[in-house]
Amino acid sequence: MLSRKFLRRTAITGASCVGLLALSAATLWELDRAFPPPLPAELTVSTEVQDRDGQLLRAFATPDGYWRLETRFDQVDKQFVDMLVTYEDKRFWDHEGVDVLALARAAGQFATSGHIVSGGSTLSMQLARLIEPRESRSLGSKIKQMLRAIQIERRLSKREILERYLTLAPYGGNLEGVRAASLAYFGKEPKRLTVSEAALLVALPQLPEKRRPDRNLKIAHAARDRVLTRMVSSGLLGEREAARAALDDVSGLRRTLPALAAHAAYAMLPKAVPGQPVRLTIRKSVQEGLEQVARDAATKLGPRLSVAMVLADSRTGDILGEVGSANFFDASRSGWIDMTKIVRSPGSTLKPFIYGLAFEQGLVAQETLIDDSPVDFSGYRPKNFDMGYQGDVSIRQALQLSLNVPAIRVLDAVGPTRLMARFRQAGVSPVLPVNEAPGLAIGLGGVGITLRDLVQLYTGLANGGKTHTLHDGTEPANAEHTSATILDGQANWQIIDILSGVKPPEGALQRGIAYKTGTSYGYRDAWSVGFDGRYVLGVWVGRPDAGAVPGLSGYVSAAPILFEGFVRSGLATVPLPGKPPGMFSPRREELPVTLARFGAGSDGLVQAILTEPAPIIIFPPDGARVDLGTSSADASPLVLKLQGGRAPFRWLANGKPLVGIDRRRTATWQPDGAGYSTLTVIDAAGRAASVKVFVE
């Protein structure tokens, strides 16, 4: 039987041990609090500019010059993670920062062989070394790493530890982290790696400079094969799978990281928050295609010439691709200048909107004849691009051939001030010469506009007459994104119908797009803007210093780039809209006398040469059958248009007055149902005109 003295001594000893352990634990706790590991809440990583889907467009090096891209667990191939853990720290998910068994094995191997056979460092210990680089490989440094690893494990989850390691691991040169390495060595994100690629990325961090494939290809190849062999012995890979992976070549090329949308990316830098990517509305695949087209085109065009492009979604105003120059780093082409935002003369690209207003006001039809011959507008004498004249042409031909004289005749009728007001209504303010009012010259490029604003105007043509403010994500947070009507639906369709018939440039495939070209005075700027049923692409070609380029023209220089841009964008062509309900497109022989030939009277109204300009209903024509879809719930109203007469006007349908008196020469009428109806207009002088139509 144990004596009381022995029991008392045992109790005292036990209490002392417990007290000592408690004191040690308290001491370690205080030391842990006093000397925490350097674990910042956010790592210093490269600023990333991403596309609308989160794909990397461009990265900027960290202040210390490293390509270090933040890496999340879901951004990395799972097989790569499994191989990394198996190769570096197979009990990673189970230990508390230090793998005692691995350390014992490494110590035993060192004792028997006299040199290091395998390391005992865990991934947590390696992370400790990365965040707090050691100056030597001494035992003291190793013990410090072990203590730091334990501290790290108390503060971070296993997933967080792995993410930090994947972000900071060295891969040679100024590459840090698996994402930067995968992009540099394979040209892709590490989300989907081949077995060979994953094995190489596992091997590199142990000796990153010695195993760099761009400098020591054979050593990198051998290191990858050793990882594959280890994966077979551990059971992670089958022998055949590893053998196939060993046959893959290891590329000795180090690629540059993505550097797309340079101008927009630099514009986003002031918005960047450390550790948080910034996003543009751009789509990476579209941007890649457009930049390649611009580079190829500039090479063909010759030295000092640049190319700018903007592709936008007309339904939203999102810019899906924008190229500010052919090459951002090409000083000979002033590549640093974003030519999408530089004001230049648009040449003939504004003509569609001149004719659109004329259609809207009922001044012309597509088959209306107009005189293309020399004319003098109080000293302003417009001439055609080729210095020749066609005589009588239709409005359709005049726009498709981009004849200057007819366009100015029509602009004189609709009014330059009205055209400019419509542009401003659509959110675009072209720049006029200092102290000058809008004049006829704006129809031929006598005004300044940016490529981006020009594309914004054309979004209206692609979107049923409604424009959207373009945006790419670089705008201030409080910037307004508005929409506005630039042309009514029927006039808009007339322009689409005409432009869709313009002949594609030589060698280009018909893409089902409508487009217009323009050349500024002095051969300084060449333009082409085209659209399908959704997307609008604008192209500018010229010298950033505004120097003249003999032979430069929209059709020859810019239009081929437009068509190639649509192809290389990868976007599926959206069909152009069909003819709207109620639209009547008369043949030339069906035109009323007032629309047969265009001629401007003294009051600026287009009319036949009559001794007394009484009102005449030009749409719908007498006896027309008009399909408004009256059998459906969303039947369309009928647009009414007249010429002549004296404002204001009163309209009657079947003898019943329509609401209100209007000074405009257009109105709308919503019929009660199908059948014959009589429409009458009465002007301020009491003169009347009537037509009889059948509505269905």
XYZ file of C-alpha atoms in Angstrom:
696
model
C 0.000 0.000 0.000
C 1.351 3.402 -1.074
C 2.438 5.682 1.721
C 0.889 9.056 2.237
C 4.251 10.703 1.735
C 4.637 9.160 -1.715
C 1.165 10.181 -2.741
C 1.729 13.690 -1.484
C 5.026 13.928 -3.395
C 3.359 12.583 -6.549
C 0.528 15.080 -6.275
C 2.950 17.940 -5.850
C 5.002 16.779 -8.835
C 1.875 16.414 -10.977
C 0.627 19.808 -9.995
C 4.021 21.280 -10.782
C 4.022 19.677 -14.239
C 0.520 20.930 -14.945
C 1.501 24.365 -13.730
C 4.626 24.289 -15.867
C 2.633 23.221 -18.909
C 0.087 25.928 -18.232
C 2.839 28.494 -17.830
C 4.492 27.299 -21.040
C 1.210 27.448 -22.906
C 0.524 30.918 -21.572
C 4.036 31.990 -22.515
C 3.670 30.593 -26.031
C 0.285 32.277 -26.313
C 1.750 35.631 -25.328
C 4.716 35.142 -27.657
C 2.328 34.254 -30.466
C 0.404 37.456 -29.809
C 3.550 39.532 -29.423
C 5.265 38.178 -32.547
C 2.530 37.308 -35.071
C 3.487 36.133 -38.545
C 3.438 38.833 -41.256
C 0.077 37.930 -42.763
C -1.460 41.042 -44.340
C -5.167 40.922 -44.976
C -4.451 41.552 -48.673
C -1.341 40.486 -50.550
C 0.416 42.958 -52.803
C -0.606 41.620 -56.180
C -0.706 42.827 -59.760
C -3.614 45.047 -60.737
C -5.855 43.086 -63.095
C -8.136 44.540 -65.730
C -10.728 41.945 -66.688
C -13.339 41.648 -69.396
C -17.081 41.421 -68.837
C -16.803 37.693 -68.043
C -13.871 37.973 -65.651
C -11.182 36.949 -68.154
C -7.828 38.713 -67.878
C -7.336 41.503 -70.400
C -4.250 43.107 -68.923
C -2.184 42.938 -65.766
C 0.219 45.499 -64.340
C 3.362 44.506 -62.446
C 3.514 45.096 -58.701
C 5.482 48.102 -57.399
C 8.491 45.796 -56.855
C 8.348 44.632 -60.474
C 6.769 41.178 -60.123
C 3.973 39.553 -62.086
C 1.992 38.291 -59.136
C -1.644 37.462 -59.877
C -3.962 36.690 -57.000
C -5.065 33.067 -57.184
C -8.253 31.570 -55.809
C -8.809 27.884 -55.290
C -11.459 27.697 -58.004
C -9.099 29.245 -60.570
C -6.724 26.282 -60.522
C -6.981 22.800 -62.027
C -7.935 20.339 -59.277
C -5.539 17.720 -60.626
C -2.680 20.200 -60.302
C -3.606 20.841 -56.654
C -3.719 17.107 -55.965
C -0.306 16.635 -57.598
C 1.155 19.573 -55.653
C -0.069 18.281 -52.298
C 1.066 14.737 -53.100
C 4.531 15.908 -54.148
C 5.155 18.570 -51.518
C 3.075 17.712 -48.457
C 0.942 14.588 -48.657
C -0.432 15.035 -45.129
C -1.212 18.716 -45.724
C -4.920 18.375 -44.937
C -4.216 16.580 -41.618
C -1.250 18.187 -39.837
C -1.200 21.451 -37.846
C 1.628 23.093 -39.775
C 4.472 20.655 -39.083
C 4.578 17.078 -40.371
C 6.526 15.216 -37.651
C 6.689 12.011 -39.708
C 8.125 13.836 -42.715
C 10.726 15.577 -40.539
C 11.729 12.264 -38.954
C 12.072 10.645 -42.368
C 14.179 13.518 -43.705
C 16.417 13.446 -40.613
C 16.917 9.688 -40.932
C 17.807 9.957 -44.617
C 20.301 12.725 -43.869
C 21.896 10.695 -41.055
C 22.373 7.597 -43.215
C 23.428 9.279 -46.466
C 25.203 12.388 -45.244
C 23.233 14.698 -47.518
C 19.654 15.890 -47.923
C 17.584 13.265 -49.744
C 14.139 14.766 -49.175
C 12.846 17.790 -47.327
C 10.437 17.793 -44.469
C 8.928 21.185 -45.156
C 5.161 21.392 -45.304
C 3.316 23.800 -47.576
C 2.596 25.866 -44.465
C 6.339 26.035 -43.745
C 7.033 26.988 -47.357
C 4.449 29.752 -47.109
C 6.227 30.963 -43.964
C 9.463 31.150 -45.966
C 7.746 33.042 -48.790
C 6.235 35.701 -46.550
C 9.371 35.980 -44.398
C 12.402 35.055 -46.547
C 15.275 33.472 -44.586
C 18.846 34.601 -44.895
C 20.368 31.149 -44.367
C 19.471 27.442 -44.329
C 20.483 27.020 -40.699
C 18.750 24.880 -38.094
C 17.559 28.032 -36.377
C 15.889 29.217 -39.579
C 14.194 25.838 -39.929
C 12.867 25.965 -36.361
C 11.576 29.494 -36.949
C 9.754 28.282 -40.072
C 8.149 25.501 -38.069
C 6.945 27.903 -35.417
C 5.668 30.314 -38.053
C 3.855 27.460 -39.786
C 2.053 26.615 -36.562
C 1.118 30.263 -36.153
C -0.134 30.419 -39.736
C -2.267 27.306 -39.263
C -3.942 28.947 -36.253
C -4.897 31.987 -38.337
C -5.713 30.648 -41.790
C -7.753 27.768 -43.099
C -6.092 25.099 -45.219
C -7.724 26.557 -48.306
C -6.438 30.050 -47.490
C -2.925 28.710 -46.914
C -2.971 26.957 -50.256
C -4.303 30.053 -52.052
C -1.533 32.199 -50.607
C 1.078 29.657 -51.603
C -0.324 29.482 -55.135
C -0.164 33.290 -55.307
C 3.386 33.702 -53.951
C 5.294 30.612 -55.122
C 8.326 31.564 -57.293
C 8.421 30.374 -60.895
C 11.541 32.024 -62.245
C 12.479 35.597 -63.054
C 9.790 38.000 -61.935
C 7.003 35.412 -62.148
C 5.255 34.613 -58.889
C 2.203 32.460 -58.466
C 0.788 29.692 -60.561
C -1.454 31.957 -62.667
C 1.403 34.152 -63.851
C 3.498 31.051 -64.565
C 0.746 29.295 -66.503
C 0.066 32.392 -68.607
C 3.784 32.946 -69.266
C 4.758 29.346 -70.048
C 1.530 27.963 -71.552
C -0.411 31.051 -72.627
C -3.490 30.123 -70.605
C -5.023 30.291 -67.156
C -4.312 27.266 -64.897
C -7.965 26.247 -64.758
C -7.494 23.413 -67.263
C -3.976 22.030 -67.421
C -2.665 18.946 -69.130
C -0.943 16.362 -66.937
C 2.415 17.450 -68.357
C 1.746 21.134 -67.664
C 0.576 20.435 -64.126
C 3.691 18.359 -63.409
C 5.988 21.139 -64.648
C 4.241 23.736 -62.483
C 4.646 21.433 -59.464
C 8.373 21.059 -60.146
C 9.386 24.673 -60.759
C 9.039 26.346 -57.301
C 11.716 24.124 -55.676
C 14.488 25.546 -57.903
C 12.753 28.205 -59.979
C 15.826 29.789 -61.567
C 17.616 26.524 -62.271
C 14.504 24.868 -63.754
C 13.168 27.785 -65.813
C 12.088 26.225 -69.141
C 12.895 29.419 -71.057
C 16.542 29.169 -69.948
C 17.199 25.572 -68.917
C 14.863 23.465 -71.002
C 16.535 20.093 -70.371
C 16.586 20.597 -66.608
C 12.915 21.634 -66.643
C 12.071 18.569 -68.720
C 13.842 16.248 -66.271
C 12.185 17.907 -63.257
C 8.759 17.432 -64.801
C 9.498 13.738 -65.428
C 10.508 13.228 -61.799
C 7.153 14.627 -60.687
C 5.355 12.250 -63.054
C 7.318 9.297 -61.661
C 6.421 10.302 -58.099
C 2.743 10.577 -59.065
C 2.812 6.984 -60.380
C 4.470 5.640 -57.210
C 1.925 7.471 -55.052
C -0.953 6.063 -57.064
C -2.250 9.432 -58.284
C -1.438 8.639 -61.944
C -1.438 5.430 -63.903
C 1.733 4.376 -65.677
C 0.239 4.839 -69.152
C -1.123 8.285 -68.347
C 2.246 9.382 -66.993
C 4.054 7.894 -69.989
C 1.817 9.829 -72.390
C 2.417 13.030 -70.443
C 6.185 12.431 -70.562
C 6.009 12.456 -74.368
C 4.686 16.040 -74.411
C 7.244 18.670 -75.277
C 8.159 21.307 -72.718
C 8.071 24.685 -74.426
C 11.113 26.873 -73.967
C 9.116 30.003 -74.721
C 8.150 32.590 -72.135
C 5.145 34.530 -73.397
C 4.172 38.025 -72.431
C 1.146 38.248 -70.191
C -2.112 39.425 -71.802
C -1.925 43.088 -72.770
C -5.279 43.741 -74.424
C -7.285 46.988 -74.529
C -4.245 49.024 -73.529
C -5.864 52.467 -73.587
C -8.929 51.416 -71.609
C -6.789 49.396 -69.190
C -4.584 52.386 -68.375
C -7.703 54.530 -67.965
C -8.924 52.070 -65.306
C -5.788 52.324 -63.157
C -7.048 55.312 -61.111
C -10.090 53.214 -60.176
C -8.066 50.214 -59.072
C -8.291 49.062 -55.456
C -5.394 46.850 -54.247
C -6.303 43.199 -54.552
C -9.547 43.829 -56.431
C -9.720 43.372 -60.228
C -11.467 46.055 -62.282
C -13.789 45.147 -65.123
C -14.591 46.556 -68.543
C -17.618 45.832 -70.722
C -15.219 44.476 -73.341
C -15.393 40.814 -74.388
C -11.905 39.289 -74.574
C -12.475 37.214 -77.719
C -13.825 40.255 -79.572
C -10.925 42.424 -78.406
C -8.333 39.861 -79.492
C -9.854 39.639 -82.963
C -10.080 43.403 -83.477
C -6.530 44.047 -82.269
C -5.169 41.448 -84.661
C -7.114 42.992 -87.544
C -5.774 46.448 -86.655
C -2.164 45.232 -86.486
C -2.399 43.400 -89.796
C -4.117 46.330 -91.506
C -1.566 48.872 -90.273
C 1.265 46.705 -91.599
C -0.354 46.672 -95.046
C -1.237 50.360 -94.994
C 2.336 51.441 -94.365
C 4.395 53.425 -91.856
C 2.984 56.161 -89.620
C -0.624 55.118 -90.318
C -2.775 53.895 -87.473
C -6.136 52.174 -87.096
C -8.834 52.665 -84.464
C -11.948 50.533 -84.001
C -15.017 50.501 -81.749
C -17.557 47.658 -81.651
C -20.689 48.199 -79.577
C -23.924 46.439 -78.724
C -26.654 48.767 -80.007
C -29.229 47.367 -77.564
C -27.267 48.248 -74.433
C -24.495 50.671 -75.398
C -21.873 48.225 -74.097
C -18.555 48.514 -75.917
C -17.452 44.943 -76.647
C -14.178 45.860 -78.307
C -12.166 49.040 -78.750
C -8.783 49.555 -80.358
C -7.270 52.979 -79.788
C -4.306 52.394 -82.095
C -2.726 49.681 -84.201
C -0.007 49.123 -81.583
C 0.121 50.878 -78.232
C 3.918 50.586 -78.070
C 4.636 51.699 -81.653
C 6.029 55.224 -81.329
C 6.186 55.667 -85.121
C 2.401 55.448 -85.188
C 1.911 57.430 -81.955
C 0.355 54.296 -80.526
C -0.174 55.805 -77.087
C -2.864 58.145 -78.507
C -6.388 56.756 -78.199
C -7.797 57.653 -81.590
C -11.300 56.500 -80.627
C -11.609 59.710 -78.572
C -9.860 62.209 -80.863
C -12.051 64.697 -82.750
C -11.642 64.398 -86.524
C -13.644 65.257 -89.635
C -16.148 62.435 -90.361
C -16.317 62.954 -94.128
C -19.555 61.550 -95.557
C -20.480 59.321 -92.631
C -23.209 61.726 -91.419
C -25.132 61.621 -94.721
C -27.481 58.785 -93.645
C -28.904 61.026 -90.931
C -29.516 63.868 -93.415
C -31.592 61.577 -95.602
C -33.193 60.040 -92.519
C -34.615 63.423 -91.516
C -35.871 63.935 -95.062
C -37.681 60.582 -94.957
C -39.055 61.447 -91.547
C -40.505 64.735 -92.808
C -41.986 63.124 -95.921
C -39.728 65.136 -98.239
C -38.376 62.188 -100.223
C -38.918 58.561 -101.103
C -36.203 56.133 -102.103
C -37.092 56.498 -105.789
C -37.481 60.284 -105.746
C -35.239 61.775 -108.437
C -32.712 64.402 -107.409
C -30.371 66.452 -109.555
C -26.658 65.767 -109.191
C -25.147 68.739 -110.986
C -23.130 71.832 -109.974
C -24.992 74.134 -107.629
C -24.242 77.319 -105.703
C -25.627 77.835 -102.185
C -24.829 81.500 -101.578
C -21.182 80.953 -102.406
C -20.872 77.373 -101.115
C -20.291 75.069 -104.098
C -20.096 71.421 -103.050
C -18.368 69.011 -105.423
C -18.457 65.250 -105.613
C -15.480 63.199 -104.444
C -14.540 62.204 -108.004
C -15.254 65.720 -109.304
C -17.847 64.243 -111.706
C -21.650 64.493 -111.769
C -24.328 61.892 -112.419
C -27.253 64.057 -113.493
C -30.623 62.694 -112.338
C -30.289 59.965 -109.710
C -32.663 58.476 -107.178
C -32.344 59.228 -103.477
C -31.327 55.587 -102.994
C -28.540 55.902 -105.543
C -27.412 59.251 -104.167
C -26.837 57.792 -100.700
C -25.351 54.506 -101.870
C -22.909 56.338 -104.167
C -22.313 58.954 -101.446
C -22.831 61.819 -103.867
C -22.092 65.164 -102.262
C -24.310 67.562 -104.188
C -27.598 65.677 -103.585
C -26.782 65.346 -99.889
C -26.287 69.097 -99.557
C -29.496 69.797 -101.503
C -31.401 67.638 -99.008
C -29.585 69.134 -96.015
C -30.533 72.600 -97.240
C -34.160 71.491 -97.101
C -34.137 69.761 -93.694
C -31.850 72.363 -92.112
C -28.330 71.985 -90.621
C -29.562 73.281 -87.264
C -32.198 70.572 -87.077
C -29.589 67.917 -87.904
C -27.268 69.155 -85.164
C -30.141 69.298 -82.695
C -30.946 65.669 -83.462
C -27.327 64.708 -82.810
C -27.346 66.484 -79.462
C -30.622 64.791 -78.613
C -28.837 61.480 -79.185
C -26.115 62.457 -76.722
C -23.498 63.504 -79.284
C -22.237 67.071 -79.692
C -20.139 67.459 -82.852
C -17.555 70.230 -82.690
C -18.103 73.217 -84.997
C -15.428 75.729 -86.003
C -15.070 78.487 -83.426
C -17.886 81.059 -83.514
C -19.632 79.361 -86.438
C -23.273 78.295 -86.630
C -24.231 74.968 -88.230
C -23.906 75.267 -91.993
C -24.260 73.077 -95.041
C -20.615 72.011 -94.838
C -21.404 69.704 -91.902
C -22.970 67.325 -94.413
C -19.546 66.717 -95.993
C -17.447 66.560 -92.848
C -17.207 70.235 -91.929
C -17.580 69.361 -88.272
C -15.543 67.403 -85.722
C -16.571 64.115 -84.141
C -14.908 61.174 -82.413
C -15.085 57.584 -83.615
C -16.799 56.634 -80.377
C -19.515 59.279 -80.873
C -19.973 58.278 -84.498
C -20.571 54.676 -83.457
C -23.043 55.927 -80.849
C -25.057 57.664 -83.580
C -25.067 54.483 -85.666
C -26.374 52.428 -82.733
C -29.639 54.233 -83.470
C -29.715 52.841 -87.017
C -29.075 49.315 -85.732
C -31.612 49.650 -82.925
C -34.771 50.882 -84.618
C -33.859 54.569 -84.351
C -32.987 54.585 -80.635
C -29.389 55.327 -79.594
C -27.688 54.320 -76.360
C -24.833 56.112 -74.635
C -21.697 54.068 -75.209
C -19.757 52.917 -72.155
C -16.831 50.593 -71.520
C -16.451 50.791 -67.737
C -13.878 53.598 -67.651
C -16.542 56.251 -67.100
C -17.101 57.868 -63.701
C -19.405 55.940 -61.396
C -22.050 58.669 -61.645
C -21.986 58.845 -65.467
C -25.443 58.702 -67.044
C -26.285 55.977 -69.555
C -29.186 57.367 -71.549
C -31.108 56.452 -74.670
C -32.736 58.754 -77.199
C -34.523 58.613 -80.536
C -32.492 59.835 -83.487
C -34.917 58.774 -86.262
C -38.451 57.459 -86.270
C -38.885 53.780 -87.022
C -40.002 54.069 -90.636
C -37.357 56.605 -91.656
C -34.760 54.507 -89.872
C -35.739 51.425 -91.869
C -35.471 53.350 -95.140
C -31.836 54.175 -94.321
C -31.103 50.569 -93.320
C -32.633 49.334 -96.564
C -30.478 51.688 -98.626
C -27.199 51.090 -96.786
C -27.665 47.322 -96.821
C -27.486 47.531 -100.615
C -24.057 49.191 -100.694
C -21.559 46.983 -102.512
C -18.985 45.332 -100.198
C -15.324 46.204 -100.823
C -13.439 44.028 -103.274
C -12.661 40.597 -101.847
C -14.949 40.974 -98.831
C -17.716 38.505 -98.097
C -21.278 39.792 -97.857
C -21.972 39.641 -94.134
C -25.560 40.865 -94.119
C -24.515 44.264 -92.820
C -25.369 47.819 -93.783
C -22.491 50.272 -93.897
C -21.289 53.730 -94.903
C -17.840 55.077 -95.657
C -16.347 58.544 -95.462
C -13.170 60.406 -96.380
C -12.251 63.737 -94.842
C -11.027 66.743 -96.782
C -7.362 66.492 -97.739
C -7.226 62.671 -97.399
C -6.537 62.869 -93.667
C -9.150 60.459 -92.316
C -10.797 57.368 -93.744
C -13.926 55.997 -92.060
C -16.245 53.044 -92.318
C -19.167 52.317 -90.005
C -21.341 49.235 -90.371
C -23.980 47.341 -88.454
C -26.173 44.275 -88.456
C -29.343 43.824 -86.421
C -27.472 44.326 -83.156
C -23.780 45.170 -83.392
C -22.141 48.347 -84.713
C -18.494 48.534 -85.738
C -16.706 51.765 -86.583
C -13.257 52.021 -88.180
C -10.940 55.010 -88.505
C -7.725 55.005 -90.551
C -5.221 57.838 -90.764
C -2.217 59.493 -89.202
C -2.532 60.581 -85.564
C -0.749 63.823 -86.450
C -3.522 64.605 -89.000
C -1.082 64.479 -91.899
C -2.459 63.994 -95.417
C -2.193 60.494 -96.912
C -2.540 60.535 -100.724
C -4.921 57.829 -101.901
C -6.536 57.329 -98.509
C -10.292 56.743 -98.743
C -13.056 55.180 -96.705
C -14.031 52.595 -99.301
C -10.502 51.468 -100.160
C -8.729 51.869 -96.811
C -11.328 51.484 -94.040
C -14.154 49.345 -95.460
C -12.042 46.153 -95.877
C -11.009 46.493 -92.218
C -14.668 46.833 -91.241
C -15.665 43.593 -92.936
C -12.623 41.730 -91.610
C -13.351 43.116 -88.146
C -16.855 41.678 -88.167
C -15.453 38.283 -89.180
C -12.632 38.239 -86.615
C -14.839 39.500 -83.783
C -16.388 36.046 -83.624
C -19.875 37.469 -83.136
C -22.709 35.739 -84.943
C -24.397 38.014 -87.480
C -27.798 39.248 -86.332
C -30.219 39.765 -89.256
C -31.163 43.329 -90.094
C -34.740 44.239 -89.114
C -37.513 43.630 -91.616
C -39.882 46.194 -93.019
C -42.057 47.624 -90.211
C -45.865 47.231 -90.358
C -47.568 49.955 -92.360
C -44.465 50.700 -94.436
C -45.210 51.462 -98.088
C -42.286 51.601 -100.524
C -43.672 52.828 -103.848
C -41.972 52.224 -107.171
C -41.006 55.279 -109.173
C -44.122 55.136 -111.321
C -46.284 54.962 -108.168
C -44.890 58.148 -106.625
C -47.234 61.128 -106.218
C -46.233 64.169 -108.236
C -44.713 65.906 -105.225
C -42.310 63.011 -104.608
C -41.424 62.285 -108.218
C -38.658 64.910 -108.280
C -36.890 66.739 -105.474
C -36.827 70.560 -105.650
C -36.467 73.141 -102.885
C -38.875 76.055 -102.818
C -38.188 79.492 -101.349
C -39.577 78.428 -97.973
C -37.288 75.405 -97.794
C -40.142 72.891 -98.255
C -39.835 70.231 -100.912
C -42.712 70.527 -103.334
C -43.721 70.358 -106.956
C -43.658 73.601 -108.906
C -47.197 74.751 -108.289
C -48.739 78.212 -108.473
C -50.464 77.568 -105.128
C -48.919 75.065 -102.666
C -52.053 73.392 -101.348
C -51.620 70.497 -98.906
C -51.172 67.036 -100.427
C -51.155 63.753 -98.492
C -48.097 61.857 -99.670
C -48.477 58.925 -97.294
C -50.421 56.810 -97.410
C -51.103 57.220 -101.136
C -54.661 57.136 -102.350
C -55.981 53.600 -102.801
C -53.163 51.935 -100.834
C -53.656 48.734 -98.834
C -51.743 48.997 -95.569
C -51.069 46.074 -93.232
C -51.120 47.362 -89.637
C -51.824 44.022 -87.998
C -55.310 45.094 -86.899
C -56.209 41.489 -86.107
C -53.664 41.393 -83.284
C -53.705 43.108 -79.898
C -50.637 45.228 -80.678
C -51.731 46.764 -83.973
C -49.426 49.508 -85.237
C -50.575 53.092 -85.811
C -50.545 54.493 -89.341
C -48.057 57.292 -89.997
C -49.583 60.186 -91.983
C -47.401 62.559 -93.993
C -48.175 65.595 -96.135
C -46.474 68.236 -98.252
C -47.357 71.836 -98.893
C -50.099 73.741 -97.115
C -49.835 76.241 -94.330
C -49.472 75.167 -90.721
C -51.191 74.393 -88.430
C -52.952 71.291 -89.761
C -56.009 69.351 -88.634
C -56.449 65.686 -89.554
C -59.767 63.825 -89.865
C -60.375 60.088 -90.136
C -63.751 59.169 -91.626
C -64.948 62.682 -90.854
C -63.949 62.597 -87.191
C -61.138 64.983 -86.129
C -58.000 63.491 -84.626
C -56.954 64.945 -81.310
C -55.123 68.264 -81.492
C -53.863 70.637 -84.143
C -50.262 70.169 -85.237
C -47.740 72.323 -87.034
C -45.775 69.277 -88.139
C -46.330 67.579 -91.464
C -46.525 64.155 -89.861
C -49.172 62.582 -87.631
C -50.314 59.149 -86.503
C -53.721 57.498 -86.580
C -54.812 54.351 -84.751
C -57.710 52.775 -86.727
C -60.530 51.029 -84.917
C -60.355 48.007 -87.191
C -59.846 46.718 -90.713
C -61.587 48.121 -93.779
C -61.747 51.235 -95.952
C -61.128 54.633 -94.372
C -60.965 58.200 -95.648
C -58.215 60.429 -94.297
C -58.394 64.207 -94.696
C -56.075 67.065 -93.797
C -57.072 70.735 -93.605
C -54.468 73.505 -93.488
C -54.661 76.990 -91.926
C -56.019 78.430 -95.188
C -58.911 75.977 -95.193
C -57.554 73.922 -98.086
C -58.051 70.185 -97.810
C -56.699 66.959 -99.268
C -58.044 63.427 -98.859
C -57.019 59.841 -99.573
C -58.901 56.582 -99.288
C -57.024 53.557 -97.938
C -57.784 49.990 -96.975
C -56.422 49.004 -93.565
C -55.858 45.367 -92.658
